[in-house]
Amino acid sequence: MDEIVAEYIRRTVLRIPRSEMGRMLTTWGVFSENQLQSINLHQIKDKLSQEVVQLCEENGATIKHAANLDIIYNYTYRDKKVWTVYKMTKEDGDENVVFNWVDFKNRFKASLRLLLKNALLAAANYSDIHEMDLRSRCLDSLKDIVFKRYNQNVETFNPQPLQERNSTLENVDPRIIQEDKNKKETIRKINEEDFGNGSLPKLQYAQYKLETVFKSKPEMGILNDKEPFRCLVTFSSPHLLEALKSLAPAGLATAPLSRLLTCIVPEAKNSFKITEKKSGFSHGLPDQ
């Protein structure tokens, strides 16, 4: 067996948690039942990986087998990766199909990326592929966004408001109580229009890049530098969309939220570039 293939398998085995080792090697399908039972899963990880490589050599494992093990691992632990969405189009204007593709590490050669893109285009009979401004660790949520499988009429975790337990409300003017109820109902309706009333896809961040030019009177000559001011703002949360949805009901923001925050799912992007035009700012969003 080629040394590169052996090292590829060894490194993949080292990444697999010990508790999942037996199940994953069984799923891999390279070893017989007797070989699987002969593997000592309780030994040091390094020795375990060498034993797996030795059995692979006996079975004549190839680079294809090594790649299959890597795919099995990455699919099982897909939430450990940051995934990027790519979109492929056809020349004849047929319906577009969106593919999910793992975000390559920086050391991955650009030439190899180009070869892989060309291979995908040839295999799927498409004419173009380009990266979308949409990334997340949750692959299933990315699929829900690009295939529009979100905001179904599913009950939220707590569809009925909690009963007020503060007895002092009995002494409050009923008009104030009614006004508060009306305000909460208005916020709920606005929130439902912006985010829907179902479960939301899971994204970890939204990024906004601002480019603008400072302006001043010509005679001042202080801010005449043509180089734009650049600023990067990132909102992050284990579940960003749910966090944004909860801001207005919690009194931490005014409803409706900015279009830049509510368009993430409809526009299928969580990376925005806001640039300055003569008539104002442009953020690549549809006109409202």
mmCIF file of N, CA and C in Angstrom, residues 116-195:
data_model
loop_
_atom_site.group_PDB
_atom_site.id
_atom_site.type_symbol
_atom_site.label_atom_id
_atom_site.label_comp_id
_atom_site.label_asym_id
_atom_site.label_seq_id
_atom_site.Cartn_x
_atom_site.Cartn_y
_atom_site.Cartn_z
ATOM 1 N N LEU A 116 -11.138 20.651 -8.642
ATOM 2 C CA LEU A 116 -12.320 20.043 -8.039
ATOM 3 C C LEU A 116 -13.601 20.707 -8.542
ATOM 4 N N LYS A 117 -13.577 22.040 -8.668
ATOM 5 C CA LYS A 117 -14.740 22.750 -9.195
ATOM 6 C C LYS A 117 -15.049 22.294 -10.620
ATOM 7 N N ASN A 118 -13.987 22.197 -11.442
ATOM 8 C CA ASN A 118 -14.188 21.766 -12.827
ATOM 9 C C ASN A 118 -14.734 20.343 -12.891
ATOM 10 N N ALA A 119 -14.265 19.487 -11.968
ATOM 11 C CA ALA A 119 -14.752 18.106 -11.941
ATOM 12 C C ALA A 119 -16.236 18.065 -11.576
ATOM 13 N N LEU A 120 -16.644 18.905 -10.613
ATOM 14 C CA LEU A 120 -18.052 18.965 -10.226
ATOM 15 C C LEU A 120 -18.927 19.451 -11.379
ATOM 16 N N LEU A 121 -18.444 20.463 -12.094
ATOM 17 C CA LEU A 121 -19.215 20.993 -13.222
ATOM 18 C C LEU A 121 -19.382 19.947 -14.315
ATOM 19 N N ALA A 122 -18.286 19.228 -14.592
ATOM 20 C CA ALA A 122 -18.344 18.211 -15.644
ATOM 21 C C ALA A 122 -19.249 17.051 -15.242
ATOM 22 N N ALA A 123 -19.156 16.631 -13.973
ATOM 23 C CA ALA A 123 -19.943 15.482 -13.517
ATOM 24 C C ALA A 123 -21.435 15.801 -13.461
ATOM 25 N N ALA A 124 -21.774 17.042 -13.089
ATOM 26 C CA ALA A 124 -23.185 17.422 -12.942
ATOM 27 C C ALA A 124 -23.746 18.117 -14.174
ATOM 28 N N ASN A 125 -22.888 18.329 -15.191
ATOM 29 C CA ASN A 125 -23.318 18.965 -16.446
ATOM 30 C C ASN A 125 -23.825 20.385 -16.205
ATOM 31 N N TYR A 126 -23.049 21.164 -15.450
ATOM 32 C CA TYR A 126 -23.369 22.569 -15.206
ATOM 33 C C TYR A 126 -22.299 23.441 -15.841
ATOM 34 N N SER A 127 -22.599 24.729 -15.997
ATOM 35 C CA SER A 127 -21.681 25.631 -16.686
ATOM 36 C C SER A 127 -20.904 26.539 -15.752
ATOM 37 N N ASP A 128 -21.391 26.744 -14.537
ATOM 38 C CA ASP A 128 -20.724 27.689 -13.646
ATOM 39 C C ASP A 128 -20.942 27.281 -12.196
ATOM 40 N N ILE A 129 -19.976 27.641 -11.339
ATOM 41 C CA ILE A 129 -20.087 27.406 -9.903
ATOM 42 C C ILE A 129 -19.493 28.603 -9.188
ATOM 43 N N HIS A 130 -20.179 29.103 -8.185
ATOM 44 C CA HIS A 130 -19.645 30.229 -7.438
ATOM 45 C C HIS A 130 -20.025 30.108 -5.964
ATOM 46 N N GLU A 131 -19.193 30.712 -5.133
ATOM 47 C CA GLU A 131 -19.390 30.635 -3.687
ATOM 48 C C GLU A 131 -20.480 31.599 -3.243
ATOM 49 N N MET A 132 -21.343 31.127 -2.364
ATOM 50 C CA MET A 132 -22.373 31.981 -1.775
ATOM 51 C C MET A 132 -21.879 32.513 -0.431
ATOM 52 N N ASP A 133 -22.405 33.661 -0.023
ATOM 53 C CA ASP A 133 -22.002 34.269 1.250
ATOM 54 C C ASP A 133 -22.782 33.647 2.396
ATOM 55 N N LEU A 134 -22.634 32.337 2.546
ATOM 56 C CA LEU A 134 -23.390 31.602 3.563
ATOM 57 C C LEU A 134 -22.526 30.493 4.133
ATOM 58 N N ARG A 135 -22.273 30.556 5.441
ATOM 59 C CA ARG A 135 -21.431 29.555 6.099
ATOM 60 C C ARG A 135 -22.021 29.211 7.463
ATOM 61 N N SER A 136 -21.788 27.986 7.890
ATOM 62 C CA SER A 136 -22.242 27.553 9.213
ATOM 63 C C SER A 136 -21.595 26.221 9.548
ATOM 64 N N ARG A 137 -21.584 25.887 10.826
ATOM 65 C CA ARG A 137 -21.121 24.563 11.243
ATOM 66 C C ARG A 137 -22.225 23.519 11.113
ATOM 67 N N CYS A 138 -23.459 23.965 11.019
ATOM 68 C CA CYS A 138 -24.592 23.042 10.954
ATOM 69 C C CYS A 138 -24.986 22.820 9.497
ATOM 70 N N LEU A 139 -24.553 21.709 8.936
ATOM 71 C CA LEU A 139 -24.802 21.408 7.526
ATOM 72 C C LEU A 139 -26.291 21.272 7.234
ATOM 73 N N ASP A 140 -27.036 20.657 8.141
ATOM 74 C CA ASP A 140 -28.472 20.475 7.925
ATOM 75 C C ASP A 140 -29.200 21.816 7.831
ATOM 76 N N SER A 141 -28.768 22.795 8.633
ATOM 77 C CA SER A 141 -29.398 24.114 8.583
ATOM 78 C C SER A 141 -29.107 24.818 7.264
ATOM 79 N N LEU A 142 -27.892 24.650 6.740
ATOM 80 C CA LEU A 142 -27.566 25.231 5.440
ATOM 81 C C LEU A 142 -28.471 24.662 4.357
ATOM 82 N N LYS A 143 -28.705 23.352 4.426
ATOM 83 C CA LYS A 143 -29.597 22.728 3.444
ATOM 84 C C LYS A 143 -31.020 23.260 3.596
ATOM 85 N N ASP A 144 -31.462 23.474 4.838
ATOM 86 C CA ASP A 144 -32.807 24.008 5.056
ATOM 87 C C ASP A 144 -32.949 25.405 4.454
ATOM 88 N N ILE A 145 -31.885 26.212 4.568
ATOM 89 C CA ILE A 145 -31.946 27.583 4.058
ATOM 90 C C ILE A 145 -31.967 27.609 2.533
ATOM 91 N N VAL A 146 -31.022 26.920 1.899
ATOM 92 C CA VAL A 146 -30.915 27.018 0.438
ATOM 93 C C VAL A 146 -32.039 26.290 -0.282
ATOM 94 N N PHE A 147 -32.622 25.279 0.360
ATOM 95 C CA PHE A 147 -33.744 24.575 -0.254
ATOM 96 C C PHE A 147 -35.093 25.055 0.287
ATOM 97 N N LYS A 148 -35.067 26.195 1.027
ATOM 98 C CA LYS A 148 -36.296 26.834 1.509
ATOM 99 C C LYS A 148 -37.141 25.902 2.375
ATOM 100 N N ARG A 149 -36.482 25.139 3.254
ATOM 101 C CA ARG A 149 -37.211 24.224 4.130
ATOM 102 C C ARG A 149 -37.215 24.767 5.556
ATOM 103 N N TYR A 150 -37.685 25.985 5.718
ATOM 104 C CA TYR A 150 -37.685 26.602 7.037
ATOM 105 C C TYR A 150 -39.006 27.327 7.257
ATOM 106 N N ASN A 151 -39.200 27.810 8.493
ATOM 107 C CA ASN A 151 -40.391 28.570 8.870
ATOM 108 C C ASN A 151 -41.689 27.834 8.562
ATOM 109 N N GLN A 152 -41.697 26.530 8.802
ATOM 110 C CA GLN A 152 -42.942 25.783 8.669
ATOM 111 C C GLN A 152 -43.841 26.103 9.858
ATOM 112 N N ASN A 153 -45.105 25.783 9.735
ATOM 113 C CA ASN A 153 -46.051 26.088 10.814
ATOM 114 C C ASN A 153 -45.915 25.080 11.942
ATOM 115 N N VAL A 154 -44.802 25.183 12.634
ATOM 116 C CA VAL A 154 -44.528 24.284 13.752
ATOM 117 C C VAL A 154 -44.605 25.088 15.037
ATOM 118 N N GLU A 155 -45.193 24.522 16.062
ATOM 119 C CA GLU A 155 -45.307 25.232 17.324
ATOM 120 C C GLU A 155 -43.939 25.485 17.908
ATOM 121 N N THR A 156 -43.753 26.674 18.471
ATOM 122 C CA THR A 156 -42.505 26.984 19.134
ATOM 123 C C THR A 156 -42.479 26.315 20.496
ATOM 124 N N PHE A 157 -41.348 26.477 21.186
ATOM 125 C CA PHE A 157 -41.155 25.768 22.451
ATOM 126 C C PHE A 157 -42.222 26.138 23.469
ATOM 127 N N ASN A 158 -42.605 27.418 23.501
ATOM 128 C CA ASN A 158 -43.591 27.857 24.488
ATOM 129 C C ASN A 158 -44.648 28.706 23.785
ATOM 130 N N PRO A 159 -45.593 28.071 23.078
ATOM 131 C CA PRO A 159 -46.554 28.826 22.275
ATOM 132 C C PRO A 159 -47.506 29.681 23.095
ATOM 133 N N GLN A 160 -47.792 29.292 24.328
ATOM 134 C CA GLN A 160 -48.708 30.050 25.167
ATOM 135 C C GLN A 160 -47.917 30.912 26.144
ATOM 136 N N PRO A 161 -48.249 32.195 26.286
ATOM 137 C CA PRO A 161 -47.519 33.048 27.227
ATOM 138 C C PRO A 161 -47.705 32.569 28.658
ATOM 139 N N LEU A 162 -46.666 32.760 29.448
ATOM 140 C CA LEU A 162 -46.738 32.367 30.856
ATOM 141 C C LEU A 162 -47.705 33.285 31.607
ATOM 142 N N GLN A 163 -48.384 32.717 32.577
ATOM 143 C CA GLN A 163 -49.317 33.503 33.378
ATOM 144 C C GLN A 163 -48.546 34.439 34.302
ATOM 145 N N GLU A 164 -49.018 35.668 34.409
ATOM 146 C CA GLU A 164 -48.393 36.612 35.318
ATOM 147 C C GLU A 164 -48.644 36.168 36.763
ATOM 148 N N ARG A 165 -47.563 36.148 37.538
ATOM 149 C CA ARG A 165 -47.699 35.680 38.920
ATOM 150 C C ARG A 165 -47.548 36.812 39.934
ATOM 151 N N ASN A 166 -47.395 38.033 39.437
ATOM 152 C CA ASN A 166 -47.195 39.158 40.338
ATOM 153 C C ASN A 166 -48.553 39.702 40.785
ATOM 154 N N SER A 167 -48.864 39.555 42.047
ATOM 155 C CA SER A 167 -50.181 39.948 42.555
ATOM 156 C C SER A 167 -50.386 41.455 42.507
ATOM 157 N N THR A 168 -49.286 42.232 42.383
ATOM 158 C CA THR A 168 -49.415 43.687 42.369
ATOM 159 C C THR A 168 -50.109 44.182 41.110
ATOM 160 N N LEU A 169 -50.253 43.311 40.081
ATOM 161 C CA LEU A 169 -50.938 43.715 38.861
ATOM 162 C C LEU A 169 -52.397 44.061 39.127
ATOM 163 N N GLU A 170 -52.934 43.540 40.217
ATOM 164 C CA GLU A 170 -54.334 43.818 40.536
ATOM 165 C C GLU A 170 -54.560 45.302 40.804
ATOM 166 N N ASN A 171 -53.499 45.999 41.216
ATOM 167 C CA ASN A 171 -53.622 47.415 41.549
ATOM 168 C C ASN A 171 -53.210 48.325 40.395
ATOM 169 N N VAL A 172 -52.871 47.745 39.238
ATOM 170 C CA VAL A 172 -52.432 48.533 38.093
ATOM 171 C C VAL A 172 -53.641 48.925 37.253
ATOM 172 N N ASP A 173 -53.572 50.122 36.696
ATOM 173 C CA ASP A 173 -54.646 50.609 35.821
ATOM 174 C C ASP A 173 -54.877 49.615 34.688
ATOM 175 N N PRO A 174 -56.104 49.121 34.492
ATOM 176 C CA PRO A 174 -56.397 48.142 33.425
ATOM 177 C C PRO A 174 -55.996 48.636 32.045
ATOM 178 N N ARG A 175 -56.025 49.964 31.836
ATOM 179 C CA ARG A 175 -55.636 50.499 30.530
ATOM 180 C C ARG A 175 -54.155 50.264 30.247
ATOM 181 N N ILE A 176 -53.342 50.344 31.309
ATOM 182 C CA ILE A 176 -51.911 50.092 31.149
ATOM 183 C C ILE A 176 -51.665 48.624 30.820
ATOM 184 N N ILE A 177 -52.409 47.747 31.511
ATOM 185 C CA ILE A 177 -52.273 46.311 31.245
ATOM 186 C C ILE A 177 -52.668 45.999 29.810
ATOM 187 N N GLN A 178 -53.778 46.598 29.353
ATOM 188 C CA GLN A 178 -54.238 46.358 27.985
ATOM 189 C C GLN A 178 -53.246 46.908 26.965
ATOM 190 N N GLU A 179 -52.685 48.076 27.255
ATOM 191 C CA GLU A 179 -51.694 48.669 26.347
ATOM 192 C C GLU A 179 -50.460 47.780 26.235
ATOM 193 N N ASP A 180 -50.059 47.214 27.382
ATOM 194 C CA ASP A 180 -48.900 46.321 27.375
ATOM 195 C C ASP A 180 -49.190 45.060 26.559
ATOM 196 N N LYS A 181 -50.405 44.525 26.709
ATOM 197 C CA LYS A 181 -50.785 43.340 25.935
ATOM 198 C C LYS A 181 -50.800 43.645 24.445
ATOM 199 N N ASN A 182 -51.326 44.813 24.088
ATOM 200 C CA ASN A 182 -51.369 45.198 22.675
ATOM 201 C C ASN A 182 -49.962 45.342 22.100
ATOM 202 N N LYS A 183 -49.067 45.911 22.902
ATOM 203 C CA LYS A 183 -47.688 46.090 22.456
ATOM 204 C C LYS A 183 -47.014 44.746 22.224
ATOM 205 N N LYS A 184 -47.219 43.813 23.162
ATOM 206 C CA LYS A 184 -46.620 42.483 23.021
ATOM 207 C C LYS A 184 -47.185 41.747 21.806
ATOM 208 N N GLU A 185 -48.477 41.919 21.562
ATOM 209 C CA GLU A 185 -49.101 41.263 20.410
ATOM 210 C C GLU A 185 -48.567 41.846 19.100
ATOM 211 N N THR A 186 -48.353 43.154 19.082
ATOM 212 C CA THR A 186 -47.784 43.789 17.887
ATOM 213 C C THR A 186 -46.382 43.268 17.614
ATOM 214 N N ILE A 187 -45.578 43.171 18.673
ATOM 215 C CA ILE A 187 -44.213 42.649 18.525
ATOM 216 C C ILE A 187 -44.247 41.208 18.042
ATOM 217 N N ARG A 188 -45.182 40.434 18.575
ATOM 218 C CA ARG A 188 -45.284 39.029 18.165
ATOM 219 C C ARG A 188 -45.602 38.915 16.681
ATOM 220 N N LYS A 189 -46.528 39.740 16.192
ATOM 221 C CA LYS A 189 -46.904 39.692 14.781
ATOM 222 C C LYS A 189 -45.749 40.122 13.882
ATOM 223 N N ILE A 190 -45.045 41.174 14.285
ATOM 224 C CA ILE A 190 -43.894 41.636 13.501
ATOM 225 C C ILE A 190 -42.816 40.567 13.469
ATOM 226 N N ASN A 191 -42.569 39.955 14.629
ATOM 227 C CA ASN A 191 -41.569 38.891 14.712
ATOM 228 C C ASN A 191 -41.940 37.714 13.819
ATOM 229 N N GLU A 192 -43.232 37.393 13.792
ATOM 230 C CA GLU A 192 -43.691 36.269 12.979
ATOM 231 C C GLU A 192 -43.530 36.576 11.493
ATOM 232 N N GLU A 193 -43.742 37.838 11.116
ATOM 233 C CA GLU A 193 -43.544 38.233 9.721
ATOM 234 C C GLU A 193 -42.075 38.131 9.325
ATOM 235 N N ASP A 194 -41.183 38.489 10.241
ATOM 236 C CA ASP A 194 -39.748 38.505 9.940
ATOM 237 C C ASP A 194 -39.097 37.132 10.053
ATOM 238 N N PHE A 195 -39.511 36.336 11.047
ATOM 239 C CA PHE A 195 -38.832 35.074 11.323
ATOM 240 C C PHE A 195 -39.725 33.843 11.186
#
